[in-house]
PDB file of C-alpha atoms in Angstrom:
ATOM      1  CA  UNK C 696       0.000   0.000   0.000  1.00 57.00           C
ATOM      2  CA  UNK C 697       2.856   2.345   0.820  1.00 61.00           C
ATOM      3  CA  UNK C 698       4.476   1.452  -2.453  1.00 80.00           C
ATOM      4  CA  UNK C 699       1.407   2.501  -4.402  1.00 84.00           C
ATOM      5  CA  UNK C 700       1.401   5.944  -2.774  1.00 85.00           C
ATOM      6  CA  UNK C 701       5.132   6.286  -3.377  1.00 86.00           C
ATOM      7  CA  UNK C 702       4.653   5.437  -7.041  1.00 87.00           C
ATOM      8  CA  UNK C 703       1.792   7.898  -7.282  1.00 90.00           C
ATOM      9  CA  UNK C 704       3.907  10.706  -5.783  1.00 89.00           C
ATOM     10  CA  UNK C 705       6.852   9.840  -8.022  1.00 90.00           C
ATOM     11  CA  UNK C 706       4.594   9.879 -11.070  1.00 91.00           C
ATOM     12  CA  UNK C 707       3.180  13.224  -9.995  1.00 92.00           C
ATOM     13  CA  UNK C 708       6.686  14.630  -9.577  1.00 91.00           C
ATOM     14  CA  UNK C 709       7.790  13.439 -13.022  1.00 92.00           C
ATOM     15  CA  UNK C 710       4.594  14.664 -14.695  1.00 93.00           C
ATOM     16  CA  UNK C 711       4.915  18.075 -13.047  1.00 93.00           C
ATOM     17  CA  UNK C 712       8.578  18.203 -14.094  1.00 92.00           C
ATOM     18  CA  UNK C 713       7.637  17.587 -17.716  1.00 92.00           C
ATOM     19  CA  UNK C 714       4.974  20.293 -17.471  1.00 92.00           C
ATOM     20  CA  UNK C 715       7.557  22.695 -15.988  1.00 90.00           C
ATOM     21  CA  UNK C 716       9.871  22.477 -18.961  1.00 88.00           C
ATOM     22  CA  UNK C 717       7.151  22.429 -21.609  1.00 88.00           C
ATOM     23  CA  UNK C 718       4.880  25.260 -20.495  1.00 86.00           C
ATOM     24  CA  UNK C 719       5.243  28.574 -22.270  1.00 82.00           C
ATOM     25  CA  UNK C 720       4.307  30.981 -19.509  1.00 85.00           C
ATOM     26  CA  UNK C 721       6.964  31.274 -16.758  1.00 86.00           C
ATOM     27  CA  UNK C 722       4.322  31.791 -14.071  1.00 88.00           C
ATOM     28  CA  UNK C 723       2.663  28.458 -14.930  1.00 90.00           C
ATOM     29  CA  UNK C 724       6.104  26.897 -15.005  1.00 90.00           C
ATOM     30  CA  UNK C 725       6.930  28.150 -11.493  1.00 91.00           C
ATOM     31  CA  UNK C 726       3.573  26.863 -10.238  1.00 92.00           C
ATOM     32  CA  UNK C 727       4.385  23.411 -11.611  1.00 93.00           C
ATOM     33  CA  UNK C 728       7.812  23.713  -9.975  1.00 93.00           C
ATOM     34  CA  UNK C 729       6.013  24.121  -6.658  1.00 93.00           C
ATOM     35  CA  UNK C 730       4.065  20.967  -7.527  1.00 93.00           C
ATOM     36  CA  UNK C 731       7.328  19.102  -8.172  1.00 93.00           C
ATOM     37  CA  UNK C 732       8.684  20.161  -4.799  1.00 93.00           C
ATOM     38  CA  UNK C 733       5.510  19.227  -2.958  1.00 94.00           C
ATOM     39  CA  UNK C 734       5.464  15.811  -4.609  1.00 93.00           C
ATOM     40  CA  UNK C 735       9.140  15.211  -3.790  1.00 92.00           C
ATOM     41  CA  UNK C 736       8.573  16.285  -0.193  1.00 92.00           C
ATOM     42  CA  UNK C 737       5.634  13.909   0.100  1.00 91.00           C
ATOM     43  CA  UNK C 738       7.741  11.138  -1.399  1.00 90.00           C
ATOM     44  CA  UNK C 739      10.469  11.706   1.188  1.00 89.00           C
ATOM     45  CA  UNK C 740       7.990  11.913   4.066  1.00 89.00           C
ATOM     46  CA  UNK C 741       6.319   8.699   3.051  1.00 87.00           C
ATOM     47  CA  UNK C 742       9.689   7.032   2.602  1.00 85.00           C
ATOM     48  CA  UNK C 743      10.660   7.908   6.173  1.00 82.00           C
ATOM     49  CA  UNK C 744      13.159  10.716   5.598  1.00 82.00           C
ATOM     50  CA  UNK C 745      11.033  13.057   7.651  1.00 81.00           C
ATOM     51  CA  UNK C 746      13.138  16.059   8.565  1.00 86.00           C
ATOM     52  CA  UNK C 747      14.549  16.754   5.128  1.00 88.00           C
ATOM     53  CA  UNK C 748      11.094  16.307   3.585  1.00 89.00           C
ATOM     54  CA  UNK C 749       9.640  18.930   5.896  1.00 90.00           C
ATOM     55  CA  UNK C 750      12.565  21.254   5.265  1.00 90.00           C
ATOM     56  CA  UNK C 751      11.953  20.787   1.533  1.00 90.00           C
ATOM     57  CA  UNK C 752       8.496  22.185   2.066  1.00 90.00           C
ATOM     58  CA  UNK C 753       9.862  25.085   4.089  1.00 90.00           C
ATOM     59  CA  UNK C 754      12.929  25.974   2.052  1.00 89.00           C
ATOM     60  CA  UNK C 755      11.934  25.173  -1.510  1.00 88.00           C
ATOM     61  CA  UNK C 756       8.217  25.900  -1.527  1.00 89.00           C
ATOM     62  CA  UNK C 757       8.308  28.643   1.078  1.00 89.00           C
ATOM     63  CA  UNK C 758      11.429  30.471  -0.022  1.00 88.00           C
ATOM     64  CA  UNK C 759      12.868  29.544  -3.385  1.00 88.00           C
ATOM     65  CA  UNK C 760       9.671  29.031  -5.386  1.00 87.00           C
ATOM     66  CA  UNK C 761       8.142  32.190  -3.957  1.00 89.00           C
ATOM     67  CA  UNK C 762      11.352  34.049  -4.855  1.00 89.00           C
ATOM     68  CA  UNK C 763      11.019  32.765  -8.421  1.00 88.00           C
ATOM     69  CA  UNK C 764       7.370  33.765  -8.530  1.00 88.00           C
ATOM     70  CA  UNK C 765       8.218  37.220  -7.210  1.00 88.00           C
ATOM     71  CA  UNK C 766      10.942  37.798  -9.795  1.00 87.00           C
ATOM     72  CA  UNK C 767       8.830  36.439 -12.659  1.00 85.00           C
ATOM     73  CA  UNK C 768       5.930  38.686 -11.736  1.00 85.00           C
ATOM     74  CA  UNK C 769       8.169  41.691 -11.084  1.00 84.00           C
ATOM     75  CA  UNK C 770       9.889  41.602 -14.453  1.00 82.00           C
ATOM     76  CA  UNK C 771       7.715  42.713 -17.315  1.00 75.00           C
ATOM     77  CA  UNK C 772       8.357  39.864 -19.697  1.00 75.00           C
ATOM     78  CA  UNK C 773       6.906  39.687 -23.151  1.00 73.00           C
ATOM     79  CA  UNK C 774       6.102  36.124 -24.067  1.00 71.00           C
ATOM     80  CA  UNK C 775       7.360  36.626 -27.605  1.00 68.00           C
ATOM     81  CA  UNK C 776      10.851  37.370 -26.293  1.00 67.00           C
ATOM     82  CA  UNK C 777      11.347  34.106 -24.507  1.00 66.00           C
ATOM     83  CA  UNK C 778       9.220  31.589 -26.362  1.00 69.00           C
ATOM     84  CA  UNK C 779      11.154  30.069 -29.189  1.00 66.00           C
ATOM     85  CA  UNK C 780       8.983  28.806 -32.016  1.00 66.00           C
ATOM     86  CA  UNK C 781       9.524  26.818 -35.178  1.00 67.00           C
ATOM     87  CA  UNK C 782      13.069  26.640 -36.395  1.00 70.00           C
ATOM     88  CA  UNK C 783      14.563  28.126 -33.232  1.00 69.00           C
ATOM     89  CA  UNK C 784      12.998  25.377 -31.183  1.00 71.00           C
ATOM     90  CA  UNK C 785      13.723  22.447 -33.456  1.00 76.00           C
ATOM     91  CA  UNK C 786      17.398  23.315 -33.827  1.00 79.00           C
ATOM     92  CA  UNK C 787      17.907  22.438 -30.173  1.00 79.00           C
ATOM     93  CA  UNK C 788      16.203  19.067 -30.501  1.00 84.00           C
ATOM     94  CA  UNK C 789      19.209  17.077 -31.865  1.00 85.00           C
ATOM     95  CA  UNK C 790      21.413  18.310 -29.017  1.00 86.00           C
ATOM     96  CA  UNK C 791      18.764  17.313 -26.502  1.00 85.00           C
ATOM     97  CA  UNK C 792      18.402  13.920 -28.129  1.00 87.00           C
ATOM     98  CA  UNK C 793      22.171  13.339 -28.097  1.00 89.00           C
ATOM     99  CA  UNK C 794      22.559  14.386 -24.458  1.00 88.00           C
ATOM    100  CA  UNK C 795      19.551  12.317 -23.415  1.00 86.00           C
ATOM    101  CA  UNK C 796      20.848   9.200 -25.157  1.00 85.00           C
ATOM    102  CA  UNK C 797      24.299   9.700 -23.642  1.00 85.00           C
ATOM    103  CA  UNK C 798      22.701  10.025 -20.224  1.00 83.00           C
ATOM    104  CA  UNK C 799      20.746   6.807 -20.690  1.00 79.00           C
ATOM    105  CA  UNK C 800      23.857   5.046 -21.988  1.00 78.00           C
ATOM    106  CA  UNK C 801      25.921   6.156 -19.009  1.00 78.00           C
ATOM    107  CA  UNK C 802      23.268   5.228 -16.493  1.00 76.00           C
ATOM    108  CA  UNK C 803      22.595   1.824 -17.967  1.00 72.00           C
ATOM    109  CA  UNK C 804      26.256   0.942 -18.502  1.00 70.00           C
ATOM    110  CA  UNK C 805      27.971   2.426 -15.455  1.00 67.00           C
ATOM    111  CA  UNK C 806      25.509   1.446 -12.757  1.00 65.00           C
ATOM    112  CA  UNK C 807      25.397  -2.240 -11.967  1.00 58.00           C
ATOM    113  CA  UNK C 808      22.089  -3.968 -12.486  1.00 53.00           C
ATOM    114  CA  UNK C 809      21.513  -4.711  -8.835  1.00 48.00           C
ATOM    115  CA  UNK C 810      21.829  -1.050  -7.917  1.00 51.00           C
ATOM    116  CA  UNK C 811      19.281   0.178 -10.415  1.00 47.00           C
ATOM    117  CA  UNK C 812      16.379  -0.911  -8.247  1.00 51.00           C
ATOM    118  CA  UNK C 813      16.520   0.941  -4.959  1.00 47.00           C
ATOM    119  CA  UNK C 814      14.638  -1.669  -2.984  1.00 49.00           C
ATOM    120  CA  UNK C 815      16.893  -4.595  -3.760  1.00 49.00           C
ATOM    121  CA  UNK C 816      20.248  -3.802  -2.248  1.00 48.00           C
ATOM    122  CA  UNK C 817      21.863  -6.946  -0.797  1.00 52.00           C
ATOM    123  CA  UNK C 818      21.438  -5.902   2.812  1.00 55.00           C
ATOM    124  CA  UNK C 819      20.594  -9.417   3.895  1.00 59.00           C
ATOM    125  CA  UNK C 820      24.063 -10.603   2.921  1.00 61.00           C
ATOM    126  CA  UNK C 821      25.704  -7.883   5.023  1.00 58.00           C
ATOM    127  CA  UNK C 822      23.531  -8.765   7.969  1.00 58.00           C
ATOM    128  CA  UNK C 823      24.413 -12.431   7.558  1.00 61.00           C
ATOM    129  CA  UNK C 824      28.144 -11.666   7.590  1.00 62.00           C
ATOM    130  CA  UNK C 825      27.731  -9.430  10.636  1.00 58.00           C
ATOM    131  CA  UNK C 826      25.838 -12.242  12.334  1.00 62.00           C
ATOM    132  CA  UNK C 827      28.734 -14.624  11.653  1.00 64.00           C
ATOM    133  CA  UNK C 828      31.170 -12.279  13.363  1.00 62.00           C
ATOM    134  CA  UNK C 829      28.970 -11.295  16.250  1.00 61.00           C
ATOM    135  CA  UNK C 830      27.747 -14.788  16.940  1.00 59.00           C
ATOM    136  CA  UNK C 831      24.150 -13.706  16.582  1.00 54.00           C
ATOM    137  CA  UNK C 832      22.025 -15.493  14.071  1.00 50.00           C
ATOM    138  CA  UNK C 833      20.225 -12.472  12.688  1.00 48.00           C
ATOM    139  CA  UNK C 834      18.156 -13.241   9.657  1.00 49.00           C
ATOM    140  CA  UNK C 835      17.054  -9.739   8.696  1.00 46.00           C
ATOM    141  CA  UNK C 836      15.900  -9.238   5.189  1.00 44.00           C
ATOM    142  CA  UNK C 837      15.919  -5.888   3.474  1.00 44.00           C
ATOM    143  CA  UNK C 838      12.284  -5.290   4.298  1.00 44.00           C
ATOM    144  CA  UNK C 839      13.087  -5.753   7.992  1.00 44.00           C
ATOM    145  CA  UNK C 840      15.755  -3.103   7.666  1.00 43.00           C
ATOM    146  CA  UNK C 841      13.191  -0.749   6.198  1.00 43.00           C
ATOM    147  CA  UNK C 842      10.776  -1.336   9.014  1.00 43.00           C
ATOM    148  CA  UNK C 843      13.340  -0.842  11.758  1.00 46.00           C
ATOM    149  CA  UNK C 844      14.564   2.385  10.245  1.00 47.00           C
ATOM    150  CA  UNK C 845      11.499   4.180   9.067  1.00 47.00           C
ATOM    151  CA  UNK C 846       8.616   3.134  11.215  1.00 48.00           C
ATOM    152  CA  UNK C 847       5.280   2.192   9.740  1.00 50.00           C
ATOM    153  CA  UNK C 848       3.695   5.563   9.184  1.00 52.00           C
ATOM    154  CA  UNK C 849       4.693   8.947   7.886  1.00 50.00           C
ATOM    155  CA  UNK C 850       3.884  10.786  11.092  1.00 51.00           C
ATOM    156  CA  UNK C 851       5.997   8.528  13.264  1.00 51.00           C
ATOM    157  CA  UNK C 852       9.101   9.606  11.468  1.00 48.00           C
ATOM    158  CA  UNK C 853       9.002  13.238  12.479  1.00 47.00           C
ATOM    159  CA  UNK C 854       7.341  13.041  15.853  1.00 51.00           C
ATOM    160  CA  UNK C 855      10.256  11.000  17.131  1.00 52.00           C
ATOM    161  CA  UNK C 856      13.360  13.089  17.607  1.00 58.00           C
ATOM    162  CA  UNK C 857      15.866  10.429  16.635  1.00 72.00           C
ATOM    163  CA  UNK C 858      16.403  11.563  13.070  1.00 78.00           C
ATOM    164  CA  UNK C 859      16.761  15.256  13.885  1.00 81.00           C
ATOM    165  CA  UNK C 860      19.131  14.430  16.717  1.00 81.00           C
ATOM    166  CA  UNK C 861      21.264  12.371  14.388  1.00 82.00           C
ATOM    167  CA  UNK C 862      21.340  15.079  11.715  1.00 85.00           C
ATOM    168  CA  UNK C 863      22.246  17.723  14.283  1.00 84.00           C
ATOM    169  CA  UNK C 864      24.990  15.516  15.666  1.00 83.00           C
ATOM    170  CA  UNK C 865      26.427  15.146  12.181  1.00 83.00           C
ATOM    171  CA  UNK C 866      26.085  18.844  11.379  1.00 86.00           C
ATOM    172  CA  UNK C 867      27.796  20.157  14.481  1.00 88.00           C
ATOM    173  CA  UNK C 868      30.595  17.642  14.930  1.00 86.00           C
ATOM    174  CA  UNK C 869      32.304  16.322  11.845  1.00 84.00           C
ATOM    175  CA  UNK C 870      30.528  18.624   9.441  1.00 85.00           C
ATOM    176  CA  UNK C 871      31.013  21.865  11.342  1.00 88.00           C
ATOM    177  CA  UNK C 872      33.604  23.177   8.922  1.00 91.00           C
ATOM    178  CA  UNK C 873      31.226  22.588   6.027  1.00 90.00           C
ATOM    179  CA  UNK C 874      28.519  24.357   7.994  1.00 90.00           C
ATOM    180  CA  UNK C 875      30.795  27.401   8.319  1.00 92.00           C
ATOM    181  CA  UNK C 876      31.562  27.209   4.610  1.00 92.00           C
ATOM    182  CA  UNK C 877      27.859  27.044   3.765  1.00 91.00           C
ATOM    183  CA  UNK C 878      27.163  30.034   5.986  1.00 93.00           C
ATOM    184  CA  UNK C 879      29.877  32.024   4.206  1.00 94.00           C
ATOM    185  CA  UNK C 880      28.308  31.061   0.859  1.00 93.00           C
ATOM    186  CA  UNK C 881      24.909  32.174   2.110  1.00 92.00           C
ATOM    187  CA  UNK C 882      26.442  35.471   3.246  1.00 94.00           C
ATOM    188  CA  UNK C 883      27.901  35.942  -0.232  1.00 92.00           C
ATOM    189  CA  UNK C 884      24.503  35.112  -1.709  1.00 92.00           C
ATOM    190  CA  UNK C 885      23.054  37.901   0.396  1.00 91.00           C
ATOM    191  CA  UNK C 886      25.785  40.407  -0.444  1.00 92.00           C
ATOM    192  CA  UNK C 887      25.874  39.673  -4.174  1.00 89.00           C
ATOM    193  CA  UNK C 888      22.340  40.785  -5.143  1.00 88.00           C
ATOM    194  CA  UNK C 889      22.626  43.805  -2.812  1.00 89.00           C
ATOM    195  CA  UNK C 890      25.817  44.876  -4.571  1.00 88.00           C
ATOM    196  CA  UNK C 891      24.301  44.319  -8.014  1.00 85.00           C
ATOM    197  CA  UNK C 892      21.210  46.362  -7.235  1.00 80.00           C
ATOM    198  CA  UNK C 893      23.129  49.178  -5.517  1.00 81.00           C
ATOM    199  CA  UNK C 894      25.469  49.646  -8.442  1.00 69.00           C
ATOM    200  CA  UNK C 895      22.656  49.898 -10.956  1.00 58.00           C
ATOM    201  CA  UNK C 896      20.833  52.372  -8.693  1.00 57.00           C
ATOM    202  CA  UNK C 897      23.849  54.673  -8.335  1.00 60.00           C
ATOM    203  CA  UNK C 898      24.314  54.878 -12.096  1.00 60.00           C
ATOM    204  CA  UNK C 899      21.119  56.828 -12.578  1.00 54.00           C
TER     205      UNK C 899
ATOM    206  CA  UNK Z1213      16.737   5.982  -7.655  1.00 74.00           C
ATOM    207  CA  UNK Z1214      14.702   5.889 -10.837  1.00 80.00           C
ATOM    208  CA  UNK Z1215      12.744   8.975  -9.826  1.00 86.00           C
ATOM    209  CA  UNK Z1216      15.890  10.992  -9.258  1.00 87.00           C
ATOM    210  CA  UNK Z1217      17.431   9.876 -12.543  1.00 87.00           C
ATOM    211  CA  UNK Z1218      14.281  10.770 -14.482  1.00 89.00           C
ATOM    212  CA  UNK Z1219      14.069  14.148 -12.758  1.00 91.00           C
ATOM    213  CA  UNK Z1220      17.724  14.821 -13.558  1.00 91.00           C
ATOM    214  CA  UNK Z1221      17.071  13.953 -17.219  1.00 91.00           C
ATOM    215  CA  UNK Z1222      14.074  16.308 -17.220  1.00 92.00           C
ATOM    216  CA  UNK Z1223      16.314  19.039 -15.817  1.00 92.00           C
ATOM    217  CA  UNK Z1224      18.971  18.484 -18.479  1.00 91.00           C
ATOM    218  CA  UNK Z1225      16.416  18.472 -21.303  1.00 91.00           C
ATOM    219  CA  UNK Z1226      14.741  21.587 -19.949  1.00 89.00           C
ATOM    220  CA  UNK Z1227      18.129  23.293 -19.829  1.00 89.00           C
ATOM    221  CA  UNK Z1228      18.904  22.348 -23.416  1.00 88.00           C
ATOM    222  CA  UNK Z1229      15.532  22.771 -25.104  1.00 85.00           C
ATOM    223  CA  UNK Z1230      14.764  26.199 -23.656  1.00 80.00           C
ATOM    224  CA  UNK Z1231      17.898  28.097 -24.523  1.00 79.00           C
ATOM    225  CA  UNK Z1232      16.039  31.351 -24.947  1.00 78.00           C
ATOM    226  CA  UNK Z1233      14.168  31.385 -21.661  1.00 80.00           C
ATOM    227  CA  UNK Z1234      16.670  32.141 -18.908  1.00 84.00           C
ATOM    228  CA  UNK Z1235      14.115  31.808 -16.099  1.00 86.00           C
ATOM    229  CA  UNK Z1236      13.328  28.290 -17.250  1.00 88.00           C
ATOM    230  CA  UNK Z1237      17.060  27.535 -17.357  1.00 89.00           C
ATOM    231  CA  UNK Z1238      17.443  28.538 -13.697  1.00 90.00           C
ATOM    232  CA  UNK Z1239      14.354  26.471 -12.846  1.00 91.00           C
ATOM    233  CA  UNK Z1240      15.931  23.493 -14.642  1.00 92.00           C
ATOM    234  CA  UNK Z1241      19.057  23.911 -12.513  1.00 92.00           C
ATOM    235  CA  UNK Z1242      16.795  23.789  -9.456  1.00 91.00           C
ATOM    236  CA  UNK Z1243      15.180  20.574 -10.717  1.00 93.00           C
ATOM    237  CA  UNK Z1244      18.608  19.022 -11.256  1.00 93.00           C
ATOM    238  CA  UNK Z1245      19.686  19.963  -7.724  1.00 93.00           C
ATOM    239  CA  UNK Z1246      16.455  18.465  -6.415  1.00 93.00           C
ATOM    240  CA  UNK Z1247      17.183  15.229  -8.294  1.00 93.00           C
ATOM    241  CA  UNK Z1248      20.727  15.001  -6.924  1.00 92.00           C
ATOM    242  CA  UNK Z1249      19.502  15.637  -3.396  1.00 92.00           C
ATOM    243  CA  UNK Z1250      16.824  12.981  -3.817  1.00 92.00           C
ATOM    244  CA  UNK Z1251      19.484  10.508  -4.918  1.00 90.00           C
ATOM    245  CA  UNK Z1252      21.610  11.295  -1.861  1.00 90.00           C
ATOM    246  CA  UNK Z1253      18.606  10.974   0.431  1.00 90.00           C
ATOM    247  CA  UNK Z1254      17.359   7.694  -1.008  1.00 88.00           C
ATOM    248  CA  UNK Z1255      20.885   6.272  -0.872  1.00 87.00           C
ATOM    249  CA  UNK Z1256      21.295   7.341   2.753  1.00 87.00           C
ATOM    250  CA  UNK Z1257      17.953   5.746   3.513  1.00 85.00           C
ATOM    251  CA  UNK Z1258      18.990   2.520   1.824  1.00 83.00           C
ATOM    252  CA  UNK Z1259      22.342   2.288   3.553  1.00 83.00           C
ATOM    253  CA  UNK Z1260      20.894   3.398   6.895  1.00 79.00           C
ATOM    254  CA  UNK Z1261      23.457   6.159   7.153  1.00 80.00           C
ATOM    255  CA  UNK Z1262      22.741   9.691   8.328  1.00 83.00           C
ATOM    256  CA  UNK Z1263      25.603  11.195   6.316  1.00 85.00           C
ATOM    257  CA  UNK Z1264      23.479  11.573   3.187  1.00 86.00           C
ATOM    258  CA  UNK Z1265      20.831  13.545   5.021  1.00 88.00           C
ATOM    259  CA  UNK Z1266      23.477  15.789   6.546  1.00 89.00           C
ATOM    260  CA  UNK Z1267      24.806  16.344   3.057  1.00 89.00           C
ATOM    261  CA  UNK Z1268      21.304  17.077   1.767  1.00 90.00           C
ATOM    262  CA  UNK Z1269      21.023  19.948   4.249  1.00 90.00           C
ATOM    263  CA  UNK Z1270      24.182  21.474   2.750  1.00 91.00           C
ATOM    264  CA  UNK Z1271      22.841  20.992  -0.774  1.00 91.00           C
ATOM    265  CA  UNK Z1272      19.589  22.741   0.170  1.00 90.00           C
ATOM    266  CA  UNK Z1273      21.554  25.710   1.540  1.00 90.00           C
ATOM    267  CA  UNK Z1274      23.710  25.890  -1.587  1.00 91.00           C
ATOM    268  CA  UNK Z1275      20.606  25.659  -3.798  1.00 90.00           C
ATOM    269  CA  UNK Z1276      19.072  28.611  -1.982  1.00 90.00           C
ATOM    270  CA  UNK Z1277      22.253  30.639  -2.439  1.00 92.00           C
ATOM    271  CA  UNK Z1278      22.441  29.683  -6.113  1.00 91.00           C
ATOM    272  CA  UNK Z1279      18.881  30.674  -6.908  1.00 90.00           C
ATOM    273  CA  UNK Z1280      19.262  33.959  -5.023  1.00 90.00           C
ATOM    274  CA  UNK Z1281      22.427  34.890  -6.935  1.00 91.00           C
ATOM    275  CA  UNK Z1282      20.939  33.781 -10.267  1.00 90.00           C
ATOM    276  CA  UNK Z1283      17.784  35.789  -9.803  1.00 90.00           C
ATOM    277  CA  UNK Z1284      19.808  38.801  -8.630  1.00 89.00           C
ATOM    278  CA  UNK Z1285      21.885  38.640 -11.803  1.00 88.00           C
ATOM    279  CA  UNK Z1286      18.657  38.279 -13.797  1.00 87.00           C
ATOM    280  CA  UNK Z1287      17.120  41.390 -12.231  1.00 86.00           C
ATOM    281  CA  UNK Z1288      20.319  43.396 -12.794  1.00 86.00           C
ATOM    282  CA  UNK Z1289      20.400  42.207 -16.425  1.00 85.00           C
ATOM    283  CA  UNK Z1290      16.792  43.233 -16.895  1.00 85.00           C
ATOM    284  CA  UNK Z1291      17.530  46.700 -15.511  1.00 83.00           C
ATOM    285  CA  UNK Z1292      20.446  47.130 -17.874  1.00 82.00           C
ATOM    286  CA  UNK Z1293      18.933  45.729 -21.047  1.00 80.00           C
ATOM    287  CA  UNK Z1294      15.204  46.159 -20.633  1.00 77.00           C
ATOM    288  CA  UNK Z1295      14.514  42.550 -21.622  1.00 74.00           C
ATOM    289  CA  UNK Z1296      15.823  39.163 -20.674  1.00 74.00           C
ATOM    290  CA  UNK Z1297      16.189  37.716 -24.125  1.00 73.00           C
ATOM    291  CA  UNK Z1298      19.424  35.820 -24.525  1.00 72.00           C
ATOM    292  CA  UNK Z1299      19.675  36.259 -28.284  1.00 66.00           C
ATOM    293  CA  UNK Z1300      21.251  39.498 -29.385  1.00 52.00           C
TER     294      UNK Z1300
END
């Protein structure tokens, strides 16, 4: 039953993604981008990755997509400037076809066949080897690993604090330098648009 | 895994097929970042390792910075040129 909902959310995400890149109006495209983010966040929540799914909703839908919508509605864009029709559109099609085929070729040739399905990693083998060393006859299958990690429902995974505690432990101990680096990048991202807008205002 | 690969392909194709629409190009970059983050998250879920989710938090922060800088450049470009058409 969970798998059906996951497939439904994945299909919704892919369908909304196709509608993002094919719609002519940028406002419609940003609205479908919000739909992609909501579907991906629901996918993650249902999978059991609760905290990052919720922060997807906050960061992407609440900040980034609204920023896009604000910029798109602030700029006075003529649709004839940005919509490429006829020959201008079809001249990009061979490049897209070539890059898409190369992508499929790389994915199908580089990745091993057992890795292409996300639910079938050989976790049972690892557990068997661990059981040999530890002297415990643990016969977990991969589905048991899923159940012990995620919990049965979507709301269990973010009412318990275990996941957030683990992420915070990782962020503030061995990843603290990266956290500082990310904060510096965010500071630059704040200073950059301010500098750009101030310079164009002083030129008048 | 399959979802993230398909979303990444959609991002690449949207980047290539809409060369004239710079807003849609930035949106395609966002979709590609979303696909990469999804791959990291699903892999961390499969391996039962919290490192991927920690990494996803960094990628979300970098994606926010990237979209802010890109849209700032876009607004500055629009003020200079009066349009956002890429073809001169």
